Coordinates of C-alpha atoms in Angstrom, one line a residue:
X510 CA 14.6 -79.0 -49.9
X511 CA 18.0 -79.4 -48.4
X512 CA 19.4 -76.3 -50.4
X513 CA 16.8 -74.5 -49.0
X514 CA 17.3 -76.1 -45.5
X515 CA 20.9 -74.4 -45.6
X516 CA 20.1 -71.4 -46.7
X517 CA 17.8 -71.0 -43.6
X518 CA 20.4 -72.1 -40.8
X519 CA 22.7 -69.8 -42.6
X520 CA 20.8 -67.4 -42.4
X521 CA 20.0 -67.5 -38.7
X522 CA 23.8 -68.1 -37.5
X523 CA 24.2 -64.3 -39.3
X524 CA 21.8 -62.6 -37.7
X525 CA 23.8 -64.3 -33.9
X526 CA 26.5 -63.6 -34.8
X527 CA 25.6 -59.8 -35.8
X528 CA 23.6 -59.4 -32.9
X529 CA 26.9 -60.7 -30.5
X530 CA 28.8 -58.3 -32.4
X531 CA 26.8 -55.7 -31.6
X532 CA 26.0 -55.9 -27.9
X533 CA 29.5 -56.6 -27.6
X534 CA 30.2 -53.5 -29.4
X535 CA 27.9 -51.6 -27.6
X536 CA 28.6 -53.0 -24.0
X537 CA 32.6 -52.0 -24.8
X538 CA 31.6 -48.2 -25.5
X539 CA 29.3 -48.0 -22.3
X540 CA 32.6 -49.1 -20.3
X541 CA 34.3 -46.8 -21.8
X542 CA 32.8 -43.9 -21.3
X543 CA 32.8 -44.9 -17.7
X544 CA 35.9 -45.0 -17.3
X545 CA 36.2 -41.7 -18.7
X546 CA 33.8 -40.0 -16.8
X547 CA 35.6 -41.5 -13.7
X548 CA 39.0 -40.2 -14.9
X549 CA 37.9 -36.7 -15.5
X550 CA 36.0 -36.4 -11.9
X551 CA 38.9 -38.0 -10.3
X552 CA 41.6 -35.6 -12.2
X553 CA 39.1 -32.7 -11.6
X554 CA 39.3 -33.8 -7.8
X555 CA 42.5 -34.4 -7.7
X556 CA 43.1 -30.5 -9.0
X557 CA 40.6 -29.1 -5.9
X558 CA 43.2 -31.0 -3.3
X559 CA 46.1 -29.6 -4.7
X560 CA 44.2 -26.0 -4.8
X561 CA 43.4 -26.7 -1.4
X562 CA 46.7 -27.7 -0.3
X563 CA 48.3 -24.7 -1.8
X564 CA 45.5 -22.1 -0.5
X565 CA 46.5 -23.9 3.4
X566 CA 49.8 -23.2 2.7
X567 CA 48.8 -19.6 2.0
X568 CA 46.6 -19.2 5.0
X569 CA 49.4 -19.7 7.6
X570 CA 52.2 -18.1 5.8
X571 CA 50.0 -14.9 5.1
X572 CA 47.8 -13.7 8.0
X573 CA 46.7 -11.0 6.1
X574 CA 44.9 -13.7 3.8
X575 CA 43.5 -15.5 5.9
X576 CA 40.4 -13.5 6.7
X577 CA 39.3 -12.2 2.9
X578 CA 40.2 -15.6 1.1
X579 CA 36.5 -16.5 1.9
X580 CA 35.2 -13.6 0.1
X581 CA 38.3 -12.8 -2.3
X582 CA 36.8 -12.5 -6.2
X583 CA 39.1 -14.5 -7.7
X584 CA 37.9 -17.6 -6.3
X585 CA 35.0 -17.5 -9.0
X586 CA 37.5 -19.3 -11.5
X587 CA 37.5 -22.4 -9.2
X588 CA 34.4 -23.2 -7.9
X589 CA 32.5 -21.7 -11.5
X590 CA 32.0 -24.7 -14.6
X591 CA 35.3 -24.9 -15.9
X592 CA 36.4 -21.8 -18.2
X593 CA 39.4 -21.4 -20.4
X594 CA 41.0 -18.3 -18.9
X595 CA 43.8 -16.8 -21.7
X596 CA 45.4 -14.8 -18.8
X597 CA 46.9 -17.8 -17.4
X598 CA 48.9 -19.1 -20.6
X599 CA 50.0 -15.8 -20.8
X600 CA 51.3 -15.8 -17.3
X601 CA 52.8 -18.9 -17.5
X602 CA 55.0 -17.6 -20.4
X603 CA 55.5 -14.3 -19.8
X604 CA 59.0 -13.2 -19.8
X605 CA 59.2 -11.5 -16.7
X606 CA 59.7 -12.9 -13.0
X607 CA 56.1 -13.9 -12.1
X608 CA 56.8 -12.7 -8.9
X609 CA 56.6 -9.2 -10.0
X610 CA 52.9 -9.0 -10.8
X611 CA 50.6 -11.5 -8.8
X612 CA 51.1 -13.0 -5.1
X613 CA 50.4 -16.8 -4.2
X614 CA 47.1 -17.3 -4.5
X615 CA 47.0 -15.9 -8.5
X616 CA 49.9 -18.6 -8.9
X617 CA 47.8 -20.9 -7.2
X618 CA 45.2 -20.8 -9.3
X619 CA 46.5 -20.5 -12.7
X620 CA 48.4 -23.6 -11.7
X621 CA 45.1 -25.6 -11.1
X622 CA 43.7 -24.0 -14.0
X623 CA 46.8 -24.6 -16.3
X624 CA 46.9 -28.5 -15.3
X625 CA 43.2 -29.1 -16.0
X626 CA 43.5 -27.5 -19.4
X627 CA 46.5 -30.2 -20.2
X628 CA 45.3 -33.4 -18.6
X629 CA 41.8 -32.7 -19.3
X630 CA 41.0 -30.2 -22.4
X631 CA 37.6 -32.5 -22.7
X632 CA 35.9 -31.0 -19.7
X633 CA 36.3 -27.3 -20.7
X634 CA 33.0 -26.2 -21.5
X635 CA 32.9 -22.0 -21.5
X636 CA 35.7 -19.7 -22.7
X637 CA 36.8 -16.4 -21.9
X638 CA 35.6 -15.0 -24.8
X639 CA 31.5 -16.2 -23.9
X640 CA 31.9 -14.6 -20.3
X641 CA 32.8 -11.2 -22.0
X642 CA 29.6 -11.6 -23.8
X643 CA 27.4 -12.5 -21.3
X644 CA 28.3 -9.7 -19.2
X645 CA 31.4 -7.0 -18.4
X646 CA 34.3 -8.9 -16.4
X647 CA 36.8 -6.0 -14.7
X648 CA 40.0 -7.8 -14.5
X649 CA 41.8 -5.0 -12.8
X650 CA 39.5 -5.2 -9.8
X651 CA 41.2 -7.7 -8.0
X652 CA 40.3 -7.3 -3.9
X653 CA 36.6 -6.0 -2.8
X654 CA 36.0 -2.7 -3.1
X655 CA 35.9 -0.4 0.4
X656 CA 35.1 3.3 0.4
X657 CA 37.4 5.3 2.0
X658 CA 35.6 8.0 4.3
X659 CA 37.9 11.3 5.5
X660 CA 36.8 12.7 8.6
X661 CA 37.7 16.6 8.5
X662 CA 37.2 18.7 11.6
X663 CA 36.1 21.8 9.7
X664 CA 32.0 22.9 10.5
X665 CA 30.6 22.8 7.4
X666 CA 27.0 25.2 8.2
X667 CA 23.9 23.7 6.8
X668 CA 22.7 27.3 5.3
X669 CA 24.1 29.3 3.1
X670 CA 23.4 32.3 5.0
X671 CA 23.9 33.3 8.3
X672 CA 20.7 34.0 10.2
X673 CA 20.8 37.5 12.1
X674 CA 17.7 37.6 13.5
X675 CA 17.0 36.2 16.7
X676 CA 14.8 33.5 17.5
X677 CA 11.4 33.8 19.1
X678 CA 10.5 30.8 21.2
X679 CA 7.1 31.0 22.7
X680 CA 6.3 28.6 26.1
X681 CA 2.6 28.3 26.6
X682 CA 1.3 27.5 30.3
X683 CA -0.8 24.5 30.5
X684 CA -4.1 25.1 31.1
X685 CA -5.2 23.8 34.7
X686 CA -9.0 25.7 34.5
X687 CA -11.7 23.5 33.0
X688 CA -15.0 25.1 32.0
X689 CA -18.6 23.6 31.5
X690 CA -22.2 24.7 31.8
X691 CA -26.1 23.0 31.3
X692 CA -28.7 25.5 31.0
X693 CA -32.3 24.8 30.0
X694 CA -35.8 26.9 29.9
X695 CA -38.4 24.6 30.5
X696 CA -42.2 25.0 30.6
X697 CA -45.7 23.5 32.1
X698 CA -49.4 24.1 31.1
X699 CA -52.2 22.6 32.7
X700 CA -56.0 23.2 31.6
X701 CA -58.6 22.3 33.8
X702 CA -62.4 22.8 33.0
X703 CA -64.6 24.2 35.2
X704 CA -67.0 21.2 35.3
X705 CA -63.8 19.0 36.0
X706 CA -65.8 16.1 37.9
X707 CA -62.4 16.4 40.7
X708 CA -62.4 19.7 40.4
X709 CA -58.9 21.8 40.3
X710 CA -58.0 24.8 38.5
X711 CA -56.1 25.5 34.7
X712 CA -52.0 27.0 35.5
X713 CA -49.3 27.4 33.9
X714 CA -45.5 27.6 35.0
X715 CA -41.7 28.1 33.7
X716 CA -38.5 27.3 34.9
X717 CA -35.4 28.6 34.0
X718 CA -32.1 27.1 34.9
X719 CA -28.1 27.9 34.8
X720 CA -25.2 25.7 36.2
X721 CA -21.6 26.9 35.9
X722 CA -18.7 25.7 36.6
X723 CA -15.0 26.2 36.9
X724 CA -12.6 23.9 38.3
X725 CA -9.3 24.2 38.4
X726 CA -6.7 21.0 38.9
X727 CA -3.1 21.1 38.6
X728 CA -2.3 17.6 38.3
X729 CA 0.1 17.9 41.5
X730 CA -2.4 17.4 44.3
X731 CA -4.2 21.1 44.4
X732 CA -7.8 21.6 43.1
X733 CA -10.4 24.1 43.5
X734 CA -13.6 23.6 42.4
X735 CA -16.8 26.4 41.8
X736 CA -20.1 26.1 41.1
X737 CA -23.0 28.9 40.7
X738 CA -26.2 27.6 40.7
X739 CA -28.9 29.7 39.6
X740 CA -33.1 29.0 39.1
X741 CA -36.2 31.0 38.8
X742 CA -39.5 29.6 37.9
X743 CA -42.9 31.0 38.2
X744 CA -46.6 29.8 38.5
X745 CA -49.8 31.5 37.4
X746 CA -53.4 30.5 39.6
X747 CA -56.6 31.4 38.7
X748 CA -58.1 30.3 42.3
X749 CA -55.4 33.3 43.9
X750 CA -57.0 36.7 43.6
X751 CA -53.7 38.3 45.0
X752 CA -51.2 37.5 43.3
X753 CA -51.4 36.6 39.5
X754 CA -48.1 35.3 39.3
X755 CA -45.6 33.6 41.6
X756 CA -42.5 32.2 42.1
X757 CA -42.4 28.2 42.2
X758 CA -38.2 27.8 42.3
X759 CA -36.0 30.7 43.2
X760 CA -32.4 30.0 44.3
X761 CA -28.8 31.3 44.0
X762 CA -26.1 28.7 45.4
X763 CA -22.7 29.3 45.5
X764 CA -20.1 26.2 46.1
X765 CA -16.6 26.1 46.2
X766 CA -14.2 23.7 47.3
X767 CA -10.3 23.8 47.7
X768 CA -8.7 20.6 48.3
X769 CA -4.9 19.2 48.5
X770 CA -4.5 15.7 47.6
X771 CA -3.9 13.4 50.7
X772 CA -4.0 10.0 49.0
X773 CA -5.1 8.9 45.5
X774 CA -9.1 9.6 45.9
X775 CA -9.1 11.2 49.1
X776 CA -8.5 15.3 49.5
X777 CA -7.9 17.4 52.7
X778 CA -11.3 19.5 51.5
X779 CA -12.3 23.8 52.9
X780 CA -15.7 24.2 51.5
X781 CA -17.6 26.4 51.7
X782 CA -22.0 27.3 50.4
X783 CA -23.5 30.5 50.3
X784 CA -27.0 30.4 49.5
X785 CA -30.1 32.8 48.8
X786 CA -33.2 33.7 46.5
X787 CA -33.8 36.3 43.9
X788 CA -37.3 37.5 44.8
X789 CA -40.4 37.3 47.5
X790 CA -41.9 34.6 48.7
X791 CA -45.6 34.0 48.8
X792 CA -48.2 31.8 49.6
X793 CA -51.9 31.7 47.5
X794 CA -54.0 34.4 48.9
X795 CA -52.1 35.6 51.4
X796 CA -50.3 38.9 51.6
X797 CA -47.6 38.1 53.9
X798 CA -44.0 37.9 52.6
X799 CA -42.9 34.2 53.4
X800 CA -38.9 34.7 52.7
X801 CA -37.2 37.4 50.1
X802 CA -33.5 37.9 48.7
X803 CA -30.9 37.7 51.9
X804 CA -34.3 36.3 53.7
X805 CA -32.6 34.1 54.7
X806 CA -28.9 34.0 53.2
X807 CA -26.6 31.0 54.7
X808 CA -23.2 30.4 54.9
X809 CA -21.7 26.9 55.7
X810 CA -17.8 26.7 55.6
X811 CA -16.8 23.1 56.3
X812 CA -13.0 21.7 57.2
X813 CA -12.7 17.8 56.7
X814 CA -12.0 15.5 53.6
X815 CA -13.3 14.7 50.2
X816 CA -13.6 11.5 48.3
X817 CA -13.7 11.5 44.3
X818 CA -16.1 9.1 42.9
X819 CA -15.2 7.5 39.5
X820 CA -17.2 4.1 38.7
X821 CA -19.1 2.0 36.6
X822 CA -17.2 3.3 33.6
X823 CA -16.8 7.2 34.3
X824 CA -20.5 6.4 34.6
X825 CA -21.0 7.9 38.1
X826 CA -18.8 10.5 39.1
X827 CA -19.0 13.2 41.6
X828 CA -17.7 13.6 45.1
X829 CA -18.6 13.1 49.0
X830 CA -17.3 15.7 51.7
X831 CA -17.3 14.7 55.1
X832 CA -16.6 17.4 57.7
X833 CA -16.5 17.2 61.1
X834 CA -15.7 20.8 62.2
X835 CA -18.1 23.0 60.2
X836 CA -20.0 26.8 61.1
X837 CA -23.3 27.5 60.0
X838 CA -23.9 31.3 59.4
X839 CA -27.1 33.0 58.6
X840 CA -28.7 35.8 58.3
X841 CA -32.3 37.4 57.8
X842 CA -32.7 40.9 56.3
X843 CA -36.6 41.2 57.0
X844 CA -37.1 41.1 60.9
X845 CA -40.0 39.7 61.0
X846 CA -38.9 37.1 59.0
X847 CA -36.6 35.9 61.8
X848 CA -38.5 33.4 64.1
X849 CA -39.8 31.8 61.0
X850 CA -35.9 30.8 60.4
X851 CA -34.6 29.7 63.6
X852 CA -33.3 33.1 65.2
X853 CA -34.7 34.9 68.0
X854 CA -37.0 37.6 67.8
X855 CA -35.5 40.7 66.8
X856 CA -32.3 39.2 66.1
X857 CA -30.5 39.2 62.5
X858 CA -28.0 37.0 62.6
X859 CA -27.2 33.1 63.8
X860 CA -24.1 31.6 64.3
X861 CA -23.9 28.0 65.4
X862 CA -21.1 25.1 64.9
X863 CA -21.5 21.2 63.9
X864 CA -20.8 18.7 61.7
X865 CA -21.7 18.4 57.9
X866 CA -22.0 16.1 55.1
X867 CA -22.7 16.8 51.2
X868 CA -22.7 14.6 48.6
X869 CA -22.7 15.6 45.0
X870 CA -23.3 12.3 42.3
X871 CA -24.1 12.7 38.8
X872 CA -25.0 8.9 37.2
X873 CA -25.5 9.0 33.2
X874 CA -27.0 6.1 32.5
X875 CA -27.3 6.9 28.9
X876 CA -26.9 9.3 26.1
X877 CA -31.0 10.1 27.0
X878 CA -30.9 9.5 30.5
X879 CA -28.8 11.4 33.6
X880 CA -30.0 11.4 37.2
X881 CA -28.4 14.3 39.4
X882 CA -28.7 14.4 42.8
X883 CA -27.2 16.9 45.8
X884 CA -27.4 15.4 49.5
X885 CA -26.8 17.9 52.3
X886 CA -26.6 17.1 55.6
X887 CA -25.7 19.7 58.7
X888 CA -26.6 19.2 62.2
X889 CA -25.9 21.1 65.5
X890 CA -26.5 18.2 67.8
X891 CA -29.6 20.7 68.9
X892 CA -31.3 20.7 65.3
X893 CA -30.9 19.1 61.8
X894 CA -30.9 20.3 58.6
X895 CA -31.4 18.0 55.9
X896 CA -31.9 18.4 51.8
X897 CA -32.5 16.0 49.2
X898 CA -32.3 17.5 45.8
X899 CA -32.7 15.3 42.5
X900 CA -33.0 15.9 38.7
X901 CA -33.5 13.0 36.5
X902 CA -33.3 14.4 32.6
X903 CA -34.6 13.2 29.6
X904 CA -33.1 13.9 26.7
X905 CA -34.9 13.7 23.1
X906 CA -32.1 15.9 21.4
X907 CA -29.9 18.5 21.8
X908 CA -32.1 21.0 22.6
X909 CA -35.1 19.5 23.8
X910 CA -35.5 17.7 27.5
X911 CA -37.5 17.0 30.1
X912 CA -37.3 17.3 33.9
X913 CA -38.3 15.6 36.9
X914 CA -37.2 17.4 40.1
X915 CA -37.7 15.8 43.7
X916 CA -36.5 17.4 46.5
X917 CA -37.7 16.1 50.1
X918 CA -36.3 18.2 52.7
X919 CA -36.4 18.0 56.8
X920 CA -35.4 21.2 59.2
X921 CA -36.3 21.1 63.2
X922 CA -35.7 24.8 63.4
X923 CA -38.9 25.3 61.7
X924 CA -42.3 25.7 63.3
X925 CA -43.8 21.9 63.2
X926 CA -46.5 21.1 61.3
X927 CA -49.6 19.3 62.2
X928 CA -50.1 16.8 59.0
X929 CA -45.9 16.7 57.4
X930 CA -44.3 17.2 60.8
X931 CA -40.9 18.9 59.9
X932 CA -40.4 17.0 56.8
X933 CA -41.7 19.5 53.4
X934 CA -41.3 17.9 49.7
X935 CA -41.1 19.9 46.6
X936 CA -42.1 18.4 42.8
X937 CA -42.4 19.3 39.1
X938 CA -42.1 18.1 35.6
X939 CA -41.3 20.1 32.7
X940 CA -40.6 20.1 29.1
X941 CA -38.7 22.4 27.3
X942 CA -35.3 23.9 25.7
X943 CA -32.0 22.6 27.2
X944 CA -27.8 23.1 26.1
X945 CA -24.9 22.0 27.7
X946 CA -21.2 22.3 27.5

């Protein structure tokens, strides 16, 4: 037992001791290295001040350097890993004045360059050699480049030939007129049997319309505005045995209107509206001929001011003239028409003077739906002439529509009658063909 006894504690003191050894050993080599990697960063430090004392040295004795050493090249072989350059050997052992070839900052750093290689050849890690590999490396280029630009005073010409022919440069006018028009043929049937338990009669009736306009605006406070209003419809009757077909809307209507801008809606306004019918007048089974073309013709020129109406959108737009100095001419061609329209007996003619007010409004209240409406309004302080007009559309297309016309009127001049007084009111609805543009 005891041979074996010593053999054991033998044993175990070895592997101690071994294991001392070996920490020891390995503790010795970590402290080592540390105190070579400190060596090398503090020599490699050590290297950058001197650099940077040399390149502060530079800076005040050279002004010229002291604005491109920021951006200068050759600072790539300092602040890249650590390469071994064969240029600056060379240079430190060339036979010639160093002076001759390279200023103070190449010195500079082939110095810092040089003394890392000899104090500390361990932290080289590229060569020259690799860098030529990697990628081209112009050694002659030693300060940015800069292009050089030479300003010459000769006229160099664009074309290679001369042009001879002379240029044509056209100037167009704007275009101050604006154009537009709404026409529309429209028709009415109405069957009635005889038996009808109300009674009545079968008719049937067309109307034909044309609106055109021209305006002119010049963007600089002048405009002048026309409008030529044109309508014709006629009626047959069964119940009239004189006249198998008559006229239910006849009227030509001339407006115009010049105005100069006074403020930013409001226009100094001379308008004037001429107005008359195409054909005769009648009434249902009576011959006598109730008015007829320039039976009567009016003319109204008005001096005052006009306001533009734009609101809702665009939605209603139109204007309102308001004239307080305005003259009333008319005139009857048929003489025995001439009592019947406010003149004397005998007499063609009728001048009088008063105040007027028109109102023109158009208000779309859809793509399908537009109400128009005309308001005039003259009077004489002696009599009064008023008109209503209004024309509410329905559009189903393009080309097909449908009309509803009211048109309440009042006129003292007139004879009064027993049952309306001096108020008259005229109605229809129609279907038919419409365009506008």
């Amino acid at each position: 037992m005891r041979p074996r006894f010593f053999f054991l504690l033998f044993l175990l003191g070895y592997c101690c001791i071994s294991y001392a050894q070996s920490l020891y050993s390995n503790n010795r080599i970590k402290n080592s290295l540390e105190r070579r990697d400190t060596t090398i960063s503090r020599a490699y430090l050590d290297s950058l001040l001197s650099y940077k004392q040399r390149y502060d040295s530079i800076s005040k004795n050279k002004d010229t350097l002291s604005s491109s050493l920021k951006s200068d090249p050759r600072m790539f072989k300092i602040i890249a890993p650590l390469t071994y350059y064969h240029s600056v050997a060379k240079n430190q052992f060339r036979l010639d004045s160093y002076d001759d070839f390279d200023d103070e900052l190449d010195r500079a750093i082939d110095s810092t360059l040089l003394m890392m290689y000899i104090k500390h050849p361990e932290s080289v890690i590229n060569t020259e050699e690799n860098l030529l590999k990697a990628s081209e490396v112009r050694e002659d280029i030693l300060m940015p480049i800069k292009n050089r630009v030479k300003f010459t005073e000769d006229e160099v010409s664009l074309l290679d030939e001369d042009i001879d022919e002379p240029l044509e440069i056209e100037i167009e006018k704007p275009n101050f007129w604006t154009f537009a028009g709404d026409y529309y043929l429209q028709f009415l049937q109405n069957y009635i049997s005889s038996n009808w338990y109300k009674g009545g009669e079968s008719n049937y009736s067309m109307v034909a319309s044309a609106v055109i306009e021209a305006n002119y605006n010049n963007k600089q406070k002048v405009t002048f505005e026309n409008k030529l209003e044109l309508k014709l419809g006629f009626q047959t009757s069964r119940g009239d045995t004189l006249h198998s077909l008559k006229t239910s809307e006849d009227l030509i209507r001339y407006t115009g209107k010049f105005g100069l801008q006074a403020a930013k809606n409001w226009y100094y306004t001379l308008q004037g509206i001429a107005y008359t019918q195409f054909m005769r007048g009648y009434k249902a089974n009576d011959p006598d001929v109730y008015s007829d073309f320039m039976s009567p013709f009016n003319l109204n020129l008005s001096l005052g001011m006009s306001y533009s109406v734009s609101i809702f959108k665009d939605r209603l737009v139109g204007s309102v003239n308001m004239a307080p100095i305005a003259m009333n001419f008319k005139y009857v061609g048929r003489e025995a028409l001439a009592t019947s329209f406010g003149l004397k007996e005998g007499r063609h003619t009728l001048t009088d003077f008063g105040s007027e007010l028109t109102c023109d409004l158009t208000w779309t209240f859809s793509e399908l739906i537009k109400w128009q409406t005309r308001l005039y309004f003259y009077t004489t302080y002696s009599r009064t002439e008023f008109e209503w007009e209004n024309t509410f559309t329905f559009k189903f297309n393009k080309y097909i529509s449908a009309n509803l016309f009211l048109y309440p009127r009042f006129d003292d001049s007139n004879t009064r009658d027993d049952h309306h007084g001096y108020w008259q009111f005229k109605e229809y609805a129609s279907l038919g063909f419409s365009y506008s543009f």
